[in-house]
Coordinates of C-alpha atoms in Angstrom, one line a residue:
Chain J
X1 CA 14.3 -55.1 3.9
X2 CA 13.0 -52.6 6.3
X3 CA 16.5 -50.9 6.8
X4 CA 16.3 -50.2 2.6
X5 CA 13.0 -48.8 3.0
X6 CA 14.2 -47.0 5.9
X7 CA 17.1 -45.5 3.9
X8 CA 15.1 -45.1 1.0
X9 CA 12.7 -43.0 2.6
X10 CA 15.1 -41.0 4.5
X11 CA 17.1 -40.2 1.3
X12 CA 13.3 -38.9 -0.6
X13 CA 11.9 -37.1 2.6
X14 CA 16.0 -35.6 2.7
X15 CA 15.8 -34.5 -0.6
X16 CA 12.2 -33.4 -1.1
X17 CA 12.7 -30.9 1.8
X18 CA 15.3 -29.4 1.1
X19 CA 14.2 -28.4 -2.3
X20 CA 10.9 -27.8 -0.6
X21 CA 12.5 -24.8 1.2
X22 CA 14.9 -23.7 -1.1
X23 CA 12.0 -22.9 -3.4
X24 CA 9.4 -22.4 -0.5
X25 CA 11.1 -20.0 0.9
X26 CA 11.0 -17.2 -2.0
X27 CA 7.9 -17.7 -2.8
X28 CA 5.9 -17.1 0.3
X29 CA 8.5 -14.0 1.0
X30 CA 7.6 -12.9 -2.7
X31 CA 3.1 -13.4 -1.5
X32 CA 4.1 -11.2 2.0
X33 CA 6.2 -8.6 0.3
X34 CA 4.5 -8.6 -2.5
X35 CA 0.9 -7.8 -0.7
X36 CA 3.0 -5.4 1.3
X37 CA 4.8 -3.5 -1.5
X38 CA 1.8 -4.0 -4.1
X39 CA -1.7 -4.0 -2.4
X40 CA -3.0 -3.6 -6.0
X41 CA -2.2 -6.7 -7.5
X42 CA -3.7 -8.8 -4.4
X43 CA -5.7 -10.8 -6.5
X44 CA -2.8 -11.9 -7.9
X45 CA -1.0 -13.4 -4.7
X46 CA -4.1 -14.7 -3.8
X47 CA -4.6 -17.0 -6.8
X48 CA -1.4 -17.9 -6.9
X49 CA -0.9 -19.2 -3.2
X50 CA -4.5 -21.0 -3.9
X51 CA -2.5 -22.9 -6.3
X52 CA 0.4 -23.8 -4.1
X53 CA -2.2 -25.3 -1.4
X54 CA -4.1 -27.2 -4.1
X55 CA -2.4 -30.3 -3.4
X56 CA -3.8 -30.7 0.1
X57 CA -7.2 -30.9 -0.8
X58 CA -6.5 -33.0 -3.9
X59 CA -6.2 -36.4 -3.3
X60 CA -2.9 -38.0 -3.2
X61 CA -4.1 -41.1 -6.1
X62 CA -5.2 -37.8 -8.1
X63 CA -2.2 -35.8 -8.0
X64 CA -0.4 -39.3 -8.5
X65 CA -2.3 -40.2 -11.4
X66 CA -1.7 -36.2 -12.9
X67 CA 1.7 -36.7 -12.3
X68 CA 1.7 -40.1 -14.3
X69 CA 0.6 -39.3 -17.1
X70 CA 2.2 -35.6 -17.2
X71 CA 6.2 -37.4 -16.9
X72 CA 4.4 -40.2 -18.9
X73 CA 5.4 -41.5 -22.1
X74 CA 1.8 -40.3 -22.9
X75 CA 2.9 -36.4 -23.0
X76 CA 5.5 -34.1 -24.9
X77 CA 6.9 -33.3 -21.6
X78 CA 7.3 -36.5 -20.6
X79 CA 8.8 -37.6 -23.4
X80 CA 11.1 -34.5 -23.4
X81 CA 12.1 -35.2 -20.0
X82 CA 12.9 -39.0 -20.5
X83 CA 15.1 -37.2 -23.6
X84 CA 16.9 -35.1 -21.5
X85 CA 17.7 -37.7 -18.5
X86 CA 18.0 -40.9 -20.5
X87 CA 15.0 -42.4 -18.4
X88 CA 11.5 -41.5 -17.8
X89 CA 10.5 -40.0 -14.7
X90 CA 7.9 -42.2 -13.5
X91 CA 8.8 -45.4 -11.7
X92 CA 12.0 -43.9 -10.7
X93 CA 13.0 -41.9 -7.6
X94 CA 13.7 -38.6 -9.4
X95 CA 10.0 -39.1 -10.3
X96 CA 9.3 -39.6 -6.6
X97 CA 11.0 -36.1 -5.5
X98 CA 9.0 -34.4 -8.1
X99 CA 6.0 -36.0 -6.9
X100 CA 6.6 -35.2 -3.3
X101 CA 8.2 -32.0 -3.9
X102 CA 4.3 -30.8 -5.5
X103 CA 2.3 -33.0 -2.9
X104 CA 4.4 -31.6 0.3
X105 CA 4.3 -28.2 -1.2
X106 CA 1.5 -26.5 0.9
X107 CA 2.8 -27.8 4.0
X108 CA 6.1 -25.6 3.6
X109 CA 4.3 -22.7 2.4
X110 CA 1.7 -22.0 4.5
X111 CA 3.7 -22.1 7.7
X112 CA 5.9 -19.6 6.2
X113 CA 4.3 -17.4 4.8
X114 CA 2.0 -17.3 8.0
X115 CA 5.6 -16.6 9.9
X116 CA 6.8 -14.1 7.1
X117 CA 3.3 -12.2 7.9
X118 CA 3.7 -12.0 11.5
X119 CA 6.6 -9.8 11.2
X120 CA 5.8 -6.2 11.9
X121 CA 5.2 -3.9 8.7
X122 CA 6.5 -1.4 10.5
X123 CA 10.4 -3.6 10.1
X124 CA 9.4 -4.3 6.8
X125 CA 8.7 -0.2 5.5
X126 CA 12.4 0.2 7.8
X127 CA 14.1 -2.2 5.5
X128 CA 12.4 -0.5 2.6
X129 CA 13.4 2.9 3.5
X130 CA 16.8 1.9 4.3
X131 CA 17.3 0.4 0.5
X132 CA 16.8 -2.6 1.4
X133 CA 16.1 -5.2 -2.0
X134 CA 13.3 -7.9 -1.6
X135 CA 15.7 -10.8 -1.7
X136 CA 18.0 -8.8 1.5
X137 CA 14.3 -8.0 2.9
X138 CA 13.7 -11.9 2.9
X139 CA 17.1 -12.8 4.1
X140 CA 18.2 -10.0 6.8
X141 CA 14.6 -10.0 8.2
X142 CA 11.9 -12.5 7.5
X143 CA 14.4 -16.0 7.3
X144 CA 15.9 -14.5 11.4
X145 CA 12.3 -13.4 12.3
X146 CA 10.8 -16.4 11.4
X147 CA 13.0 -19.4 12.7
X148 CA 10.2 -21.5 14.4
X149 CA 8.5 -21.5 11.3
X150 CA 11.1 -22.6 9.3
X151 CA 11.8 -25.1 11.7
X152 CA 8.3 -26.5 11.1
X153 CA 7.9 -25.4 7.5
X154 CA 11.0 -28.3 7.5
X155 CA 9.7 -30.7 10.0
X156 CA 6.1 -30.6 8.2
X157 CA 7.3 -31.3 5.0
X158 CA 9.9 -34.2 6.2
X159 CA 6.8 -35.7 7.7
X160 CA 4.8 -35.4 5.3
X161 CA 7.1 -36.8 3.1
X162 CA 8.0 -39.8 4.8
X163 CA 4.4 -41.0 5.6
X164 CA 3.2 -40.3 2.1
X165 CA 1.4 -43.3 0.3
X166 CA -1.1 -42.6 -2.5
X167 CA 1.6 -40.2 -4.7
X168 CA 4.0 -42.9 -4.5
X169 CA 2.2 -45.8 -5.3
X170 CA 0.7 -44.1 -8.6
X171 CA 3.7 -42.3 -9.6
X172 CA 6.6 -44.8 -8.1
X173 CA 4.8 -48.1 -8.1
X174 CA 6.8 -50.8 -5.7
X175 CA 10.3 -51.2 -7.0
X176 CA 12.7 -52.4 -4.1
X177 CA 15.5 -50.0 -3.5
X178 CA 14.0 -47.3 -5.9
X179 CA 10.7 -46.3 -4.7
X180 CA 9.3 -48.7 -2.1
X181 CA 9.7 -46.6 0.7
X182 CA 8.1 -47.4 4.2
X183 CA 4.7 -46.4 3.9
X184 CA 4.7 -49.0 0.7
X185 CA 6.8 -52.2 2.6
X186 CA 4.1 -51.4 5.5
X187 CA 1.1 -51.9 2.6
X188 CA 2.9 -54.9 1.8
X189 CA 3.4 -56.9 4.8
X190 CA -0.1 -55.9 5.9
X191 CA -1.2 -57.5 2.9
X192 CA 0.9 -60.5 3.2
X193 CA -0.3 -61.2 7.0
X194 CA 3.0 -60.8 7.9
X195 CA 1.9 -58.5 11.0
X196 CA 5.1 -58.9 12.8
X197 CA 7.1 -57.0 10.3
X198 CA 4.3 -54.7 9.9
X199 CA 4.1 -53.7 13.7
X200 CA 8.3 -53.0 13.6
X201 CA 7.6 -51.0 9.9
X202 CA 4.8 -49.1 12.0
X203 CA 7.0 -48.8 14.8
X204 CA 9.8 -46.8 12.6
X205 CA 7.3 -44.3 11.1
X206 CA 6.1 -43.5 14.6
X207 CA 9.5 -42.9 16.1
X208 CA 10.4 -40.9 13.8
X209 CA 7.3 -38.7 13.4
X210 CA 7.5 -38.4 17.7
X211 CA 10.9 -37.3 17.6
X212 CA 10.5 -34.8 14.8
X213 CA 7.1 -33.1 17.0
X214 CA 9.4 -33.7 19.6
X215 CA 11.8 -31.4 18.5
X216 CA 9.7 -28.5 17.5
X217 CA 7.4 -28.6 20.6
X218 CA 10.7 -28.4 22.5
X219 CA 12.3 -25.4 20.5
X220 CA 8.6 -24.1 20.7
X221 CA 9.4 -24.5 24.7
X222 CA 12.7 -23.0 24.5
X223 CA 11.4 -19.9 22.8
X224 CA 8.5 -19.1 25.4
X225 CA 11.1 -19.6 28.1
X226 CA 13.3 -17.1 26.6
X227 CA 10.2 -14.5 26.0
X228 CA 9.1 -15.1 29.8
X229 CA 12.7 -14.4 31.1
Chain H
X1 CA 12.3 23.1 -0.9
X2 CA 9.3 20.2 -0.3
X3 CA 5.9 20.8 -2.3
X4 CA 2.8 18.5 -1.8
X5 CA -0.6 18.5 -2.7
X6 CA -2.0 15.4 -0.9
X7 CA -5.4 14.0 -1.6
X8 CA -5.7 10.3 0.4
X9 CA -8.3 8.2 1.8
X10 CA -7.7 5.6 4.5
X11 CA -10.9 3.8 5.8
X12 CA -13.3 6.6 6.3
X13 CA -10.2 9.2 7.0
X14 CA -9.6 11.9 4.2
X15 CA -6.5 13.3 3.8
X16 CA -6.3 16.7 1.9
X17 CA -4.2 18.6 2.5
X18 CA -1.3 21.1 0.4
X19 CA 1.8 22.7 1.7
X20 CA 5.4 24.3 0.3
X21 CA 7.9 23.7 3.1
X22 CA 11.0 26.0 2.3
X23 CA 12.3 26.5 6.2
X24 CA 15.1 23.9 7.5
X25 CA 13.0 22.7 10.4
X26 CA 9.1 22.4 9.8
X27 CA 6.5 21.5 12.3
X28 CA 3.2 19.6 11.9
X29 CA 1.6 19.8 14.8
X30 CA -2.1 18.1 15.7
X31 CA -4.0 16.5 17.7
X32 CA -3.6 12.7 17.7
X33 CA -5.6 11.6 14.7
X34 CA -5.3 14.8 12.6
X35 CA -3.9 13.2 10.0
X36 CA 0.2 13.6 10.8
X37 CA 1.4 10.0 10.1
X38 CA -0.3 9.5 7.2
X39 CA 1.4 12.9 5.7
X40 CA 4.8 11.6 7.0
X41 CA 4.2 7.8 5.2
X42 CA 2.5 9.7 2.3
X43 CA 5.5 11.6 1.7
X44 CA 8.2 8.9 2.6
X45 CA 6.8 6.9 -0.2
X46 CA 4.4 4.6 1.7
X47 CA 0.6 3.7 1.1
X48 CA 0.6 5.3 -2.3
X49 CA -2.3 3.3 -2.7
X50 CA -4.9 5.3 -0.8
X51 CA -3.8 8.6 -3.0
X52 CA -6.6 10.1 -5.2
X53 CA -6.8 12.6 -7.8
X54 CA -4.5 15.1 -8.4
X55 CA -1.8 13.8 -5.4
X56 CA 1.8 14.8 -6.1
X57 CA 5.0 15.5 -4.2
X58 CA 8.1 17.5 -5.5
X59 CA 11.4 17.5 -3.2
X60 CA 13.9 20.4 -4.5
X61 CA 11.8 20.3 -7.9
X62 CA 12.2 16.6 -8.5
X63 CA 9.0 15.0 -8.3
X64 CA 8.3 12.0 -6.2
X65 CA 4.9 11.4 -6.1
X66 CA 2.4 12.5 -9.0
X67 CA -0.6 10.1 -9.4
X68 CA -1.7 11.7 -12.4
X69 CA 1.3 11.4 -14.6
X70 CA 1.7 7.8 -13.0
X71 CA 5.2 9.0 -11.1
X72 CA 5.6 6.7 -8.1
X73 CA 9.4 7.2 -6.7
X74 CA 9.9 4.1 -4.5
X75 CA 10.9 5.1 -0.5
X76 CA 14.3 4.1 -0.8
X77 CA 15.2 6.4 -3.9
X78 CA 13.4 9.3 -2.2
X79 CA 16.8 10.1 0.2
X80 CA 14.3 10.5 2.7
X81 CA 15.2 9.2 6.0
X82 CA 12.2 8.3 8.8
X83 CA 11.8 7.9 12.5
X84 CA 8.8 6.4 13.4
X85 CA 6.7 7.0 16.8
X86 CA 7.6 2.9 17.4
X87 CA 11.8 2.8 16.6
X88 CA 11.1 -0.6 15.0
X89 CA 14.5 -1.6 15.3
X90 CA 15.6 -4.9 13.7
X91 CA 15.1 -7.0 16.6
X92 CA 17.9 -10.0 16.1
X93 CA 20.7 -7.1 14.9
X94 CA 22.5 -5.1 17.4
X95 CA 22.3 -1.3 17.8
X96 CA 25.5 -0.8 15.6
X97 CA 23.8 -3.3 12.8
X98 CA 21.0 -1.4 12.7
X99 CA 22.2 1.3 11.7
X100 CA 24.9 -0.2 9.6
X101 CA 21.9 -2.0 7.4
X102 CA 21.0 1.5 5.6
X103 CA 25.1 1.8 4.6
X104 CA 25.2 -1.2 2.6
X105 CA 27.4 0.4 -0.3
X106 CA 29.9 2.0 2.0
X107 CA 33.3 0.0 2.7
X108 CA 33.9 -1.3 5.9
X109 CA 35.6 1.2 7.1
X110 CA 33.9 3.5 6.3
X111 CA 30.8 2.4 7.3
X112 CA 32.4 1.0 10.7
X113 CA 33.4 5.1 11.2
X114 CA 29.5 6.4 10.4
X115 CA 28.0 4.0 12.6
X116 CA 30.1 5.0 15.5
X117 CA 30.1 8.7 14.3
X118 CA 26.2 8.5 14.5
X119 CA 25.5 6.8 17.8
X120 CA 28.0 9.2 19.6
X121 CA 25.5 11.8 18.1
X122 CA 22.4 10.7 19.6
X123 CA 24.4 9.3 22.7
X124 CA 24.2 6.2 22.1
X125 CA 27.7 4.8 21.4
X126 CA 27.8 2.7 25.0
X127 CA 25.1 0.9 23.3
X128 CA 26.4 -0.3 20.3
X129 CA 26.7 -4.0 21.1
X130 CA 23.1 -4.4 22.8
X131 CA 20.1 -5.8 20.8
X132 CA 16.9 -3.9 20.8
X133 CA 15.2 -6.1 23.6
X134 CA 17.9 -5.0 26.1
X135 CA 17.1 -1.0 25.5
X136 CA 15.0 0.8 27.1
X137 CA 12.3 2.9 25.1
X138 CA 14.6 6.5 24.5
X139 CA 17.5 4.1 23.8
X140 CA 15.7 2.5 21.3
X141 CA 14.4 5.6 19.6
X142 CA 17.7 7.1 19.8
X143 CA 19.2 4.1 18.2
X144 CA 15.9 4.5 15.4
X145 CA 17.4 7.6 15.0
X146 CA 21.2 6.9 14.5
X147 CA 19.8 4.5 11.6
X148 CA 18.1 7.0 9.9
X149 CA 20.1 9.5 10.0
X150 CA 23.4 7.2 8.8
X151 CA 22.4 7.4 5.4
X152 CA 22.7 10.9 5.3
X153 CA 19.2 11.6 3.7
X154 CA 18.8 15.0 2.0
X155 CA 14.8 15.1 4.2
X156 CA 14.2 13.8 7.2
X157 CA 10.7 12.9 8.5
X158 CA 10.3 12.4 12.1
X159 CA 6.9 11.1 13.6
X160 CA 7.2 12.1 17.3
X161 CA 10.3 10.4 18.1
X162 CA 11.5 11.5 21.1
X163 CA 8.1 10.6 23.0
X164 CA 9.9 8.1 25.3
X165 CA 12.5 10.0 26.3
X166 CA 13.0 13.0 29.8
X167 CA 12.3 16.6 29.0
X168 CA 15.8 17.7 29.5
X169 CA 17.1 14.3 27.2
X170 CA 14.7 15.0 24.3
X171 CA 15.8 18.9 24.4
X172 CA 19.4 17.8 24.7
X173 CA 18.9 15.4 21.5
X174 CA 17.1 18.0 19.3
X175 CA 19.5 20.6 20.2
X176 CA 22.1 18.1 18.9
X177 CA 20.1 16.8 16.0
X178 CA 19.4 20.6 14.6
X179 CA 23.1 21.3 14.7
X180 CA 23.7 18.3 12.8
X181 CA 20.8 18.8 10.0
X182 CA 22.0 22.3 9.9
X183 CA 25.5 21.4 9.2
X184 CA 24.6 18.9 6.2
X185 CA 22.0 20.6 4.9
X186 CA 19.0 18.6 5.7
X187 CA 15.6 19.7 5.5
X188 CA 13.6 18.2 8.5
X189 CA 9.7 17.8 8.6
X190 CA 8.6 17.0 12.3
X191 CA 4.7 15.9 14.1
X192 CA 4.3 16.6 17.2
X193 CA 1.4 17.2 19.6
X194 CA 3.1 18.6 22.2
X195 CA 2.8 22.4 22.1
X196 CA 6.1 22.9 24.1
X197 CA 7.9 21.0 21.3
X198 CA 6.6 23.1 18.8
X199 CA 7.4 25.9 20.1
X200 CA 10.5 24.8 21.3
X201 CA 11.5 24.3 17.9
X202 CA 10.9 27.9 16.5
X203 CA 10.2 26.5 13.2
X204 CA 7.2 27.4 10.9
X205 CA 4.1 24.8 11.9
X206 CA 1.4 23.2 10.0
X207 CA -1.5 23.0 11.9
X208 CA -3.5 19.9 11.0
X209 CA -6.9 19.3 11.7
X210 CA -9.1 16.3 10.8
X211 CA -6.8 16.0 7.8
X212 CA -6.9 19.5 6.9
X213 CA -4.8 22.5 7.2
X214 CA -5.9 24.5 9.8
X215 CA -3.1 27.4 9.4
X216 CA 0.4 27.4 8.3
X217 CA 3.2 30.0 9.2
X218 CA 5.6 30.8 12.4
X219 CA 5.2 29.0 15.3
X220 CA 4.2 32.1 17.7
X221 CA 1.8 32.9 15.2
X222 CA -0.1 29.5 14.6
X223 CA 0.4 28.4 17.7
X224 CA -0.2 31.8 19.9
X225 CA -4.0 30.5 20.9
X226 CA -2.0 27.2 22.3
X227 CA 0.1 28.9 23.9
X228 CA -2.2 31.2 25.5
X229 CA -3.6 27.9 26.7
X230 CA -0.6 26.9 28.2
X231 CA 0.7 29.5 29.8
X232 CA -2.3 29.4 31.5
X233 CA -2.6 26.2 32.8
X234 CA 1.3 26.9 33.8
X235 CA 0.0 30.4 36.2
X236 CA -3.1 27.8 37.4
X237 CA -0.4 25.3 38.5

C-alpha cells in the first residue's frame, strides 16, 4: 500500500513540477524584464506577482475548498471541463495536478524571479542592444545565469508537492491508487493506530525531502568552490 | 548627423543638455558625474523614463527619441552599437559567442567570418575560445568591443572603454578602431575624462558640466584651459 502511495506521489509531485517550471519560468522572466524594459507599468508586475504568492498565505483547506467547487459540478467551468474530459476534475488526479500546480505555484516563482533579478542590468541592456527578443533574453541569459535557482525553483516545488495535505484531501479526497498519496496513507494509519506503518510512511517523506536538500546544498557547495578557485 | 535636445531627471541629477554632432568622431568629455553616461544610455535608447518635456533625438533625420510626439525607438532598432565602462560580457558564452549573439540573422558562415574578422581587429582573436572569467580587464573590454562593433551599427557610443587597458594598447586600439569607423562610415560619440584622450582624438568635444554644456567646438579650443593644466603639471614633473 505504501509503495502505491509512493508511486502515486512521485508521479503528482513529477508532473506538477514540471508544469510548474514550464509556466514558472516565463512568467517571472516576463515580472524582471518587464520592470526592466517598462518601469511605468510597475504597478502592474507587482499585482500580478501578489497574485501568484497568494496561495502561500492561503490556507491549503481554502484553496482546496475554491478549487472544489470551481471544477465542481456546482460551476459552468466545471461542468465545461467534466464536458471536455468525460470526467470531472475533482476526485481525480488531473484534479490533483491542477490543485498542486496553483498551491506549489509561489514556491517556483519566487526563487526565480529572485534569481532572474540578480542578473546584472547591465547584461540585460547588452542583450537588448544586441536585438535580443524577451523570450532569447530569458533563454540565452537568465535560464544559464540562474541555474541554482532553477535547481531550487524545482526541488521547492517537488517538495512541496509531495508533502502537501490539506489541497488534496479537499480537492482529491482518499481514493487508493488515484489520489491518496503519502501525506494522506500517513493520515490514515495515524488514525487507525497503526503506528508501525505510519513511522515507515514518515520514514519515506523524510528521505526523500533530505536527499532533495541534500542535493541543492551540495550543488550550492559545488558552486562556492568553483567561485573561490 | 546626430541631433538631441535632452531634458532628464535621475534622482536629484538634471540632465539638460542640446547638441548637433555632424563630425565622425565626437568627444564628451567631463568630470566623473557630469552627466556622460546618462547622455550615452539616453541616446542608446535606455532610461526613457527619466525624460521630461520637450526630449527628442534625431539620427541622420530619423527620429529616435521625441517625448512629445510619444516616438520611443526601442535600443535595438536604433543601429546604435555601445561599449560600456563595465564590458558586461555574457558570462557563460565564450569571447567568439559574445560577439556572435548580436549576428543572429547572419548565416553561419557568415557570421563565423565577422566574428573572427572583428576580434583580429581589436586583437583579440587568440581569445576566442576563453569565457569572460578567464580575461583579464582590457581583454574583456576589447572583447565588449568586438560585440559591438559586429553588428556594424551606423553610431557607435562608447562610455570610456579603454579605461583598463596600457597607454600604448588603448592608443594602438583607437588608432585601429578610427580606421575602421572611418572605412564604414560610422559616426562615433565617445566620454572620456581623460584630457590626453581627448585630445588625442582631435575630434570636436562637448564639455559637460553638472549636466550641462559647458562649451562645444574643436578639441584645442574647448579643451586649451586643460591643456594648459597639463602641460603644466607635465614641466612640474
Amino acid at each position: 500500500m505504501e509503495w502505491q502511495a509512493f508511486f502515486l506521489t512521485l508521479r503528482l509531485a513529477t508532473v506538477t513540477t514540471a508544469i510548474l517550471l514550464a509556466a514558472a519560468i516565463p512568467l517571472s522572466a516576463w515580472l524582471v524584464l518587464g520592470r526592466a524594459l517598462s518601469p511605468r507599468a510597475a504597478g502592474w508586475f507587482a499585482a500580478v506577482e501578489a497574485l501568484a504568492t497568494l496561495p502561500v498565505v492561503l490556507p491549503p483547506t481554502v484553496l482546496g475548498f475554491f478549487l472544489l467547487v470551481l471544477l465542481g459540478p456546482r460551476t459552468a467551468f466545471g461542468r465545461g471541463i467534466a464536458a471536455l474530459l468525460g470526467h470531472p476534475l475533482a476526485f481525480s488526479f488531473d484534479g490533483l495536478v491542477v490543485g498542486s500546480v496553483i498551491y506549489s505555484f509561489p514556491f517556483a516563482v519566487q526563487p526565480l524571479v529572485a534569481g532572474f533579478a540578480a542578473i546584472p542590468s547591465s547584461l540585460v541592456d547588452a542583450a537588448r542592444l544586441l536585438g535580443a527578443s524577451p523570450a532569447r533574453m530569458t533563454l540565452t541569459l537568465l535560464v544559464p545565469g540562474a541555474r541554482r535557482s532553477l535547481l531550487t525553483a524545482g526541488v521547492l516545488a517537488f517538495l512541496h508537492t509531495v508533502g502537501e495535505f490539506g489541497v488534496v484531501l479537499m480537492l482529491g479526497g482518499d481514493i487508493p491508487g488515484s489520489t491518496r498519496t503519502l501525506s494522506i496513507l500517513l493520515y490514515n494509519q495515524v488514525e487507525n493506530f497503526d503506528y508501525a506503518a505510519a513511522e515507515r510512511t514518515s520514514a519515506i517523506l523524510l528521505t526523500l525531502s533530505v536527499l532533495a536538500l541534500a542535493l541543492i546544498y551540495s550543488k550550492a557547495q559545488k558552486r562556492g568552490a568553483r567561485s573561490r578557485a | 548627423m546626430l541631433e538631441f535636445e535632452l531634458n532628464a531627471w535621475r534622482g536629484s541629477f538634471h540632465l539638460l543638455v542640446a547638441g548637433r554632432f555632424g563630425a565622425e568622431w565626437t568627444v564628451l568629455f567631463g568630470p566623473s558625474g557630469a552627466g556622460k553616461t546618462t547622455l550615452l544610455r539616453l541616446l542608446a535608447g535606455f532610461d526613457q523614463e527619466h525624460l521630461r518635456g520637450f526630449s527628442r533625438v534625431t539620427f541622420n533625420e530619423i527620429p529616435l527619441t521625441d517625448v512629445e510626439r510619444g516616438v520611443h525607438v526601442a535600443p535595438a532598432k536604433r543601429a546604435i552599437g555601445m561599449v560600456a565602462q563595465q564590458p558586461a560580457l555574457f558570462p557563460h558564452l565564450s569571447a567568439a559567442a559574445n560577439v556572435a549573439y548580436g549576428l543572429q540573422k547572419l548565416d553561419r558562415a557568415t557570421r563565423a567570418r565577422r566574428v573572427e574578422e572583428m576580434l583580429d581587429l581589436v586583437g583579440a582573436a587568440e581569445l576566442a575560445g576563453l569565457r569572460p572569467h578567464d580575461l583579464s580587464g582590457g581583454q574583456a573590454q576589447r572583447v565588449a568591443l568586438a560585440r559591438a562593433l559586429a553588428p556594424e551599427p551606423k553610431l557607435l557610443l562608447l562610455d570610456e572603454p579603454f579605461s583598463a587597458l596600457d597607454g600604448q594598447a588603448s592608443d594602438l586600439l583607437l588608432d585601429r578602431l578610427k580606421t575602421w569607423v572611418r572605412t564604414h562610415g560610422v559616426q562615433t560619440v565617445a566620454a572620456t575624462h581623460d584630457v590626453s584622450d581627448a585630445l588625442s582624438a582631435g575630434a570636436e568635444v562637448l564639455l559637460l558640466r553638472e549636466g550641462r554644456r559647458a562649451a562645444f567646438g574643436p578639441a584645442a579650443e574647448v579643451l586649451a584651459s586643460e591643456r594648459a593644466r597639463l602641460l603644466d603639471r607635465l614641466g612640474s614633473a
